[in-house]
CSV table of C-alpha atoms (C1' of nucleotides) in Angstrom, one decimal:
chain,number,residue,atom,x,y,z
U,3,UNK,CA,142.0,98.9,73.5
U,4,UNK,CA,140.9,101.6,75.9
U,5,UNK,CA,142.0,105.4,75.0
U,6,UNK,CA,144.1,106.7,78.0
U,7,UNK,CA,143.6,110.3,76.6
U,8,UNK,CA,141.0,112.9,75.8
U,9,UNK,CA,140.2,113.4,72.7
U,10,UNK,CA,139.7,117.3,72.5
U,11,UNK,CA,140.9,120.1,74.4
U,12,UNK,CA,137.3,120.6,76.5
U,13,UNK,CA,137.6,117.1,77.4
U,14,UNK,CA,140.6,117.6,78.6
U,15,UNK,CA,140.0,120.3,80.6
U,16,UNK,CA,136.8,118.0,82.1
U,17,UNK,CA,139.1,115.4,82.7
U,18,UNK,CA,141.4,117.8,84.8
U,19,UNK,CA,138.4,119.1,86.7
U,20,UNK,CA,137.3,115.7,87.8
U,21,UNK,CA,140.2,114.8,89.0
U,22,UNK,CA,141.3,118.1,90.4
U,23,UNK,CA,138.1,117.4,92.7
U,24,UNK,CA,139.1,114.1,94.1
U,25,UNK,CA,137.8,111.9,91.1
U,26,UNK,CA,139.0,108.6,89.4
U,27,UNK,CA,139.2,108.6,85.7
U,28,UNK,CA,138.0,105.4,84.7
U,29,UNK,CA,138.0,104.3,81.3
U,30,UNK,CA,134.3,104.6,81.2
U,31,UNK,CA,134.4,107.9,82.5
U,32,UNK,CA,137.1,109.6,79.8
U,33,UNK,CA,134.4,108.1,76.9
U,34,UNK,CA,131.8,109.6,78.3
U,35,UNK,CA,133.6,112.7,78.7
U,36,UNK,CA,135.2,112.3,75.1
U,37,UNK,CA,131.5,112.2,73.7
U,38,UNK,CA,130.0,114.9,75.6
U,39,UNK,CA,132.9,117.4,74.8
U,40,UNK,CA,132.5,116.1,71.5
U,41,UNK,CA,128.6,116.5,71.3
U,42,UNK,CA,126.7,119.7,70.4
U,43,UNK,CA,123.0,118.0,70.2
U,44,UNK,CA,122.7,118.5,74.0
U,45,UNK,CA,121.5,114.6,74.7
U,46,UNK,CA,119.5,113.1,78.0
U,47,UNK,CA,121.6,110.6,80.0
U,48,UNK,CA,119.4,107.7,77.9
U,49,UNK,CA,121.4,109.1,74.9
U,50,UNK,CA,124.4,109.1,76.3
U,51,UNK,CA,123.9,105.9,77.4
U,52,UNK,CA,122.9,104.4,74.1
U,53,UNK,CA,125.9,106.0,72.5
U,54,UNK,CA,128.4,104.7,75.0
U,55,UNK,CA,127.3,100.8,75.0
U,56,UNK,CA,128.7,101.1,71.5
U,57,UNK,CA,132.0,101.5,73.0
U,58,UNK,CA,131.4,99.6,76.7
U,59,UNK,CA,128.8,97.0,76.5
U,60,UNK,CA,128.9,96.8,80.3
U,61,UNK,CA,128.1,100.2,80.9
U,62,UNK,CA,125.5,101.4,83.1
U,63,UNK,CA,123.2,104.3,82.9
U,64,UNK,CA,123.6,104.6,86.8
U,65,UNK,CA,127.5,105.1,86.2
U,66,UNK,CA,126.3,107.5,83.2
U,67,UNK,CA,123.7,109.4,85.4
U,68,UNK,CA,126.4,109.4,88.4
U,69,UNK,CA,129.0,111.2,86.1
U,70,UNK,CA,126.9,113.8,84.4
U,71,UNK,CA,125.7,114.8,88.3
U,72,UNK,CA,129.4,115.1,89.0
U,73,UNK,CA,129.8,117.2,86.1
U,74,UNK,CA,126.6,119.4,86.8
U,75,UNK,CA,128.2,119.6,90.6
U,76,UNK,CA,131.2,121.2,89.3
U,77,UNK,CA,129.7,123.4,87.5
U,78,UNK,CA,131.0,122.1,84.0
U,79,UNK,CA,127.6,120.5,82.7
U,80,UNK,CA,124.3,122.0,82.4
U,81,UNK,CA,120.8,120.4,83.0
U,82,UNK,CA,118.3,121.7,80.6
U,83,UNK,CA,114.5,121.2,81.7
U,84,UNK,CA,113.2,121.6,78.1
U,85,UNK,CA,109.3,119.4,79.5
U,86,UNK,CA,110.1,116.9,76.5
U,87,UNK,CA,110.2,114.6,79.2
U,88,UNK,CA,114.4,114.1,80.3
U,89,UNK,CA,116.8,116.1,81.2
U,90,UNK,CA,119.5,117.0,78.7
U,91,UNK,CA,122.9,118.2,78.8
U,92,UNK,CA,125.0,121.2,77.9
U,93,UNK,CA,128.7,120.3,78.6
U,94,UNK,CA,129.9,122.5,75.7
U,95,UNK,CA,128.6,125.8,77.7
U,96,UNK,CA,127.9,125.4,80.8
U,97,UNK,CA,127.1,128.3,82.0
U,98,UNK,CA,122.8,129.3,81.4
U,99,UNK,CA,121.6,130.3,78.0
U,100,UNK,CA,118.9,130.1,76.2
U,101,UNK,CA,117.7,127.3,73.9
U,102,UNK,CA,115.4,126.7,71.4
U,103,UNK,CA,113.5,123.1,71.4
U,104,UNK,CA,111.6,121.6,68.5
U,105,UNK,CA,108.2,120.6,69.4
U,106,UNK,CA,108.1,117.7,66.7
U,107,UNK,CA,111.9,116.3,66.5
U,108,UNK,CA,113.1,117.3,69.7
U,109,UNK,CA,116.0,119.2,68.5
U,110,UNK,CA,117.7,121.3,70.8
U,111,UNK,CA,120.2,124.5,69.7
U,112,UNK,CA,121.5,126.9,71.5
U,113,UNK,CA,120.6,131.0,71.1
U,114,UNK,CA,122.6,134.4,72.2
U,115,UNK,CA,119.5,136.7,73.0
U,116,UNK,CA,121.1,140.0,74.5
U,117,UNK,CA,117.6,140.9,75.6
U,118,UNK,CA,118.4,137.5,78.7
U,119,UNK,CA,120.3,139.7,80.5
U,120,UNK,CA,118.2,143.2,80.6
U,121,UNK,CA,115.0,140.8,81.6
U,122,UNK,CA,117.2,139.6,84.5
U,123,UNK,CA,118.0,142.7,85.9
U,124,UNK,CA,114.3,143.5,85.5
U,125,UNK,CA,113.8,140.8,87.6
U,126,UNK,CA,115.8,141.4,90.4
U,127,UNK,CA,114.6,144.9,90.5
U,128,UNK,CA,110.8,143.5,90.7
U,129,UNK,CA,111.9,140.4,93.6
U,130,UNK,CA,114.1,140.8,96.9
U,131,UNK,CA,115.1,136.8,95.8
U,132,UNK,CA,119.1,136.1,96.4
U,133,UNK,CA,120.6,134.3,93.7
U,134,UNK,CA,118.1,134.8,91.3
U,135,UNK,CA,118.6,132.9,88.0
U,136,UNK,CA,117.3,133.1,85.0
U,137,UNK,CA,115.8,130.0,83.0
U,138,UNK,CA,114.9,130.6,79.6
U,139,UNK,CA,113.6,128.3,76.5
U,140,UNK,CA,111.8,128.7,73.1
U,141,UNK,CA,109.7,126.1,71.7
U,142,UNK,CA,108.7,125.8,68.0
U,143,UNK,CA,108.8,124.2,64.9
U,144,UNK,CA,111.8,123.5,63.7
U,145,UNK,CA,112.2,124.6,59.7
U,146,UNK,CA,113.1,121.1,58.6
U,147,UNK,CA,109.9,119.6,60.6
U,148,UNK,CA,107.8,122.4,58.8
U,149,UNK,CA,109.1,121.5,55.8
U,150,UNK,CA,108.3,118.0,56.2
U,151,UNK,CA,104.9,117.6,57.7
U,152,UNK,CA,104.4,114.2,56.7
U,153,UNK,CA,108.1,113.0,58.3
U,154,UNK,CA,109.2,114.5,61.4
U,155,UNK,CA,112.7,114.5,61.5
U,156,UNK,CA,112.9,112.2,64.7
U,157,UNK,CA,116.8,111.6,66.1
U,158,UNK,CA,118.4,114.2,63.7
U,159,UNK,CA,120.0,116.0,66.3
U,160,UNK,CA,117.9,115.1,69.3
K,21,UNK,CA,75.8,118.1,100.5
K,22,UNK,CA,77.2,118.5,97.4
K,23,UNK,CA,77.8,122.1,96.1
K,24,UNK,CA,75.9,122.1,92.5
K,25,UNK,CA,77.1,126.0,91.6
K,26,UNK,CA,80.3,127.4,90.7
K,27,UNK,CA,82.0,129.8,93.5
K,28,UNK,CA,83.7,131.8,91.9
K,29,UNK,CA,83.1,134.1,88.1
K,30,UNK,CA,86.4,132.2,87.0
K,31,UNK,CA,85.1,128.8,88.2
K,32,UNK,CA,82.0,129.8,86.6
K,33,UNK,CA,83.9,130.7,83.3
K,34,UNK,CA,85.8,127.1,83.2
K,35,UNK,CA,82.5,124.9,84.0
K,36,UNK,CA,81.2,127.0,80.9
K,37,UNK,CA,84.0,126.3,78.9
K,38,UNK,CA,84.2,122.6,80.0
K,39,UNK,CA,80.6,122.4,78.9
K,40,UNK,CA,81.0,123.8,76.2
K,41,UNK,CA,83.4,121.2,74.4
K,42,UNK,CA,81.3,118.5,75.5
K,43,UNK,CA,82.6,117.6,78.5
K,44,UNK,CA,79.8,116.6,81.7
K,45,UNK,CA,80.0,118.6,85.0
K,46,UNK,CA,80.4,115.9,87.7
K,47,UNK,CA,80.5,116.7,91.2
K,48,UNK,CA,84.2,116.0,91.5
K,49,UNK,CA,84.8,118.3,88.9
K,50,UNK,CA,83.1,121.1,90.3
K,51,UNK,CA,84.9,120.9,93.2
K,52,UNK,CA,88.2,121.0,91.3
K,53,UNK,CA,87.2,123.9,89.2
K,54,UNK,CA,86.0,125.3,92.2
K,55,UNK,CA,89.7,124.7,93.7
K,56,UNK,CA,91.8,125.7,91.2
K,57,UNK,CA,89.6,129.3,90.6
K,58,UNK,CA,90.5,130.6,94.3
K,59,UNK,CA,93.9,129.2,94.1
K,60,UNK,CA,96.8,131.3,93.7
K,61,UNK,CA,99.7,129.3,95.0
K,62,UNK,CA,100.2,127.6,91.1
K,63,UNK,CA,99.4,123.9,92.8
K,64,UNK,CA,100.6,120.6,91.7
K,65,UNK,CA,98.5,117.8,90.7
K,66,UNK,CA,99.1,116.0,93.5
K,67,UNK,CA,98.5,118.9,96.1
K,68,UNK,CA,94.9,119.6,94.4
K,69,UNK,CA,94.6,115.8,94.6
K,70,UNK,CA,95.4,116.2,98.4
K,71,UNK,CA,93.3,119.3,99.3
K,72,UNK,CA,90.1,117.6,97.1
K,73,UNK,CA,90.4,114.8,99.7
K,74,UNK,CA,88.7,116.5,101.9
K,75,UNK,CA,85.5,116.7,100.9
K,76,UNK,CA,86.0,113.6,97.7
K,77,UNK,CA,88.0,111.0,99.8
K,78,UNK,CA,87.2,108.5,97.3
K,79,UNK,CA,88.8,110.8,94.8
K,80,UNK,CA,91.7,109.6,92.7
K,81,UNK,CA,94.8,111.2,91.3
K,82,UNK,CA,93.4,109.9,87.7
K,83,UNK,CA,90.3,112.2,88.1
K,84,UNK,CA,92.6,115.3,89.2
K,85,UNK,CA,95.3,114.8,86.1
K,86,UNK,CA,92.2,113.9,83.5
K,87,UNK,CA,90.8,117.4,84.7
K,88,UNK,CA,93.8,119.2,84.5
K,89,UNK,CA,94.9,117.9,81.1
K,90,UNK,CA,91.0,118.8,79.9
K,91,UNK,CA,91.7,122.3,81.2
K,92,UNK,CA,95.5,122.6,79.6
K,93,UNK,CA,93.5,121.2,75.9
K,94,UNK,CA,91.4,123.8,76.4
K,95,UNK,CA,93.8,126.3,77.2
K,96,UNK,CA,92.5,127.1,80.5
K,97,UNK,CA,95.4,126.3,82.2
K,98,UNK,CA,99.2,126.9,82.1
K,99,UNK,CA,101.1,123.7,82.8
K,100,UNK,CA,104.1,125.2,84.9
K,101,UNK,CA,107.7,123.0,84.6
K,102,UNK,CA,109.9,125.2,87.1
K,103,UNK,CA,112.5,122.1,87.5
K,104,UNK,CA,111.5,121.1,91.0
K,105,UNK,CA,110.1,117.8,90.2
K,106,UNK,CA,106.4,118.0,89.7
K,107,UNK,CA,104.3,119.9,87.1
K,108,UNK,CA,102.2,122.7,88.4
K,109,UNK,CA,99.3,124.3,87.3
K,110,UNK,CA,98.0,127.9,86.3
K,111,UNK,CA,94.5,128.6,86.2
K,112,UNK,CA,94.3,131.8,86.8
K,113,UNK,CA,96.3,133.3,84.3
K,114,UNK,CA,96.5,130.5,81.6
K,115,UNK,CA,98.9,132.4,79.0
K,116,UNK,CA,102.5,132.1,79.3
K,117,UNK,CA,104.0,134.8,81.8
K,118,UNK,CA,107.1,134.5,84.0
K,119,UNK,CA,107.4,132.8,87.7
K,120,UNK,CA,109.2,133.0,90.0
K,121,UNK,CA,110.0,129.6,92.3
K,122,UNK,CA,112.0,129.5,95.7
K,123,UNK,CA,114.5,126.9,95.7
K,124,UNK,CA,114.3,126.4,99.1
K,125,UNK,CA,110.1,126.4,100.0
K,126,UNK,CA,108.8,125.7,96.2
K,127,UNK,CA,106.6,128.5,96.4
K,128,UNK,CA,105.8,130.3,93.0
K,129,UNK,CA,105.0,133.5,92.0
K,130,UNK,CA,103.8,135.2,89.2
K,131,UNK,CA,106.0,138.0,87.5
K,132,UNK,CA,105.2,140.6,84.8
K,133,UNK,CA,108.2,141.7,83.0
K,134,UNK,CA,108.0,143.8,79.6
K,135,UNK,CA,111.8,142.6,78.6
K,136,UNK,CA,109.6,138.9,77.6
K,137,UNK,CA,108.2,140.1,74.3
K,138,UNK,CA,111.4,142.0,72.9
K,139,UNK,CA,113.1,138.7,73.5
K,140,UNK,CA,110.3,136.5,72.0
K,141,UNK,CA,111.0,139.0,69.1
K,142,UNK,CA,114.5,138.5,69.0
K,143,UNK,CA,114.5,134.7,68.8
K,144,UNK,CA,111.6,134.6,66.1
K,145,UNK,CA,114.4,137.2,64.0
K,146,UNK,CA,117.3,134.7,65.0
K,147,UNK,CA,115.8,131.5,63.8
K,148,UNK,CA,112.7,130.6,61.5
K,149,UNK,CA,111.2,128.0,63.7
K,150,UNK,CA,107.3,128.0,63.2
K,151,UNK,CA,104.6,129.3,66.2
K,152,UNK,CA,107.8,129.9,68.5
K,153,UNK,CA,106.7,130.3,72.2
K,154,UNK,CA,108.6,131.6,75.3
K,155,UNK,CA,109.4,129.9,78.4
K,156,UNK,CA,110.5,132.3,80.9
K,157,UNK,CA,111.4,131.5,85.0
K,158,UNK,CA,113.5,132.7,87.7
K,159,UNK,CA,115.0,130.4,90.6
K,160,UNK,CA,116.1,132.1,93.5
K,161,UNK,CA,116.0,132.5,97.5
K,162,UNK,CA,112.9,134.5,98.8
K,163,UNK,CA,113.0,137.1,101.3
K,164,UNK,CA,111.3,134.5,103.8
K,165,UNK,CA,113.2,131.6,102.9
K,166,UNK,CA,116.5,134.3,103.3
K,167,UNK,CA,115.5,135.6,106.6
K,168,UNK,CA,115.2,132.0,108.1
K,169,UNK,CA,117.9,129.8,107.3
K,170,UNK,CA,117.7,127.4,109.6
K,171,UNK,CA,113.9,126.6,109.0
K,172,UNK,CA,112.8,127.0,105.5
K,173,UNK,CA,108.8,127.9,105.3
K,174,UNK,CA,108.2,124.2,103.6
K,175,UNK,CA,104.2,124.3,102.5
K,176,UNK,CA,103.5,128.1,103.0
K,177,UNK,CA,103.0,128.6,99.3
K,178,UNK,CA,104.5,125.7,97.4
A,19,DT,C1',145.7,98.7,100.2
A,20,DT,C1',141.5,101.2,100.0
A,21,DA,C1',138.1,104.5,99.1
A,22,DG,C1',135.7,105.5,95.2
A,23,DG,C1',133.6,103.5,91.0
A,24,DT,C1',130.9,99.9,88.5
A,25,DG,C1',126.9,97.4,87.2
A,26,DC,C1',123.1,95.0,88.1
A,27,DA,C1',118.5,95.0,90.1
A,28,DA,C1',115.2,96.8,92.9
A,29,DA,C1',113.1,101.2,94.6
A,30,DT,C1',111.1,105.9,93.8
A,31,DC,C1',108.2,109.2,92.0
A,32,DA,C1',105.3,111.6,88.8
A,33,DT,C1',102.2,110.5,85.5
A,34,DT,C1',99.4,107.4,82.5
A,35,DT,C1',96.5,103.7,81.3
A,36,DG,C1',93.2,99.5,81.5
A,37,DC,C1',88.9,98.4,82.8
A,38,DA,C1',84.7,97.4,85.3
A,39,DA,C1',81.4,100.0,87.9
A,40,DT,C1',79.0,104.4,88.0
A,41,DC,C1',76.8,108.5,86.9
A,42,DT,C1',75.4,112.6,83.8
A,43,DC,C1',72.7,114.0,80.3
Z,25,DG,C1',70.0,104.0,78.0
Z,26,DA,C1',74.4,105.4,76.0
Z,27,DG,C1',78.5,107.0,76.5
Z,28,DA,C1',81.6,109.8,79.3
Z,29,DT,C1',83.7,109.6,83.9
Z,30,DT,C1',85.3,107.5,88.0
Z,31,DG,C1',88.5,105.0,90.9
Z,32,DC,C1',91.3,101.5,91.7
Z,33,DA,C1',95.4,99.1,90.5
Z,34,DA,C1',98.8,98.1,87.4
Z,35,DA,C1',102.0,100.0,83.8
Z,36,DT,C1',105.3,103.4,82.3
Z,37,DG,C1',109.5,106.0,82.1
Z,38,DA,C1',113.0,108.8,84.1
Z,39,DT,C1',116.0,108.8,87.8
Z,40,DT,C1',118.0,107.0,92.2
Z,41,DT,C1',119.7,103.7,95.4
Z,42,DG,C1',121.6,99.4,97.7
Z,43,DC,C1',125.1,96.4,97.5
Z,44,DA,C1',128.7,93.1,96.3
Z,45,DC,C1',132.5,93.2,93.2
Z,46,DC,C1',136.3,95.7,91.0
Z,47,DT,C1',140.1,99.0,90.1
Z,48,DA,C1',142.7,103.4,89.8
Z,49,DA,C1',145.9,105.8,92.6
DNA sequence: TTAGGTGCAAATCATTTGCAATCTC
DNA sequence: GAGATTGCAAATGATTTGCACCTAA
């Protein structure tokens, strides 16, 4: 009843990660990482959660928040601070990017911006900080929320 | 004993503009105006709430964030979310600009970088999202915070 | 076997809210 | 005097933690 192996070839390679790093793979933890190699709407660990109880009724969102903070630790998730209240996930590229947030529905996609890296450099040149990262975000209205005042499109891809 | 005039042609300009939408000009509120005008360290509710004590010690934390939120409505102050677990506040400079935060002391500063609006362009070109806005920040290590590693300067801006 | 993982519940922490007392206009 | 504002305390919501039980290696 429980899958013993990843279901895509990032989840496999999460899979090898954590336990190349001294983890267990419980079945709890391959679902989780089956869903967020399989999930490109960026979700908060609530999300997660709420998908995964499908699957494990017993699951808790301490084991879910415990995993994702191994994953950001390694380097192979990403926290996004988007202020819509949680922290969401980016397992699919972990390494910083830019995203774009709806204000109304909450839906989060990714963006290339070649102008991210140029700023940085600016940056760096302006500040004597070591390490310095760069954080960036848009915020709008998405086109299927302006096209629907009346309805925001609420869960669609949040 | 209680100081009935603004300190400050900023604080001066935000008891105006409070007044003008209708709000009243308490004692309390002064004071917090008064604050926030002369304060460039991009404070946190609950470090206004702290240094208001002083002279309010029945104050509450209700008062500071009713304020604040007043200010943000009016669009008197930037609401900061740099990631480091509280939201801070811009009064001086209440439209969007970079900052800077130290990951080791907290303390934030402001950053003018002319790479921001090319990119803003570049993301309104790549997606039609409505009224898109930019959040720009940098995390890093500051020259302080580098040259002491054993004792981070905790409080000196933050 | 055994250290790490799990799940529940309780604890934190920032922020918000309900409401009676208070104060500005 | 009327209605906004205050301050306390309790509520909320995201995240973390303590701890006894469990389980992958």
């Amino acid at each position: 009843m429980i899958p013993i192996h990843p279901q895509s070839a990032r989840a496999e390679q999460l899979v090898g990660r954590l336990q190349a790093s001294g983890h267990r793979l419980t079945p709890q933890r391959l679902a989780l990482v089956d869903l967020l190699a399989s999930d490109t709407s960026h979700p908060s660990a609530e999300q997660v959660y709420s998908r995964l109880k499908a699957q494990y009724p017993t699951i808790s969102l301490a084991t879910v928040y415990n995993t994702l903070e191994m994953l950001v630790a390694l380097g192979e998730a990403l926290p996004l601070d988007l202020n819509d209240g949680c922290t969401r996930y980016d397992v699919l590229r972990p390494a910083a990017h830019p995203h774009v947030i709806c204000r109304r529905c909450g839906r989060v996609a990714d963006l290339d911006l070649d102008g991210v890296d140029a700023m940085l450099d600016q940056a760096r040149a302006a500040v004597q900080y070591e390490d310095l990262q760069a954080r960036v975000h848009f915020d709008g209205i998405c086109p299927t929320c302006a096209r629907n005042p009346t309805e925001p499109e609420e869960g669609s891809g949040a």
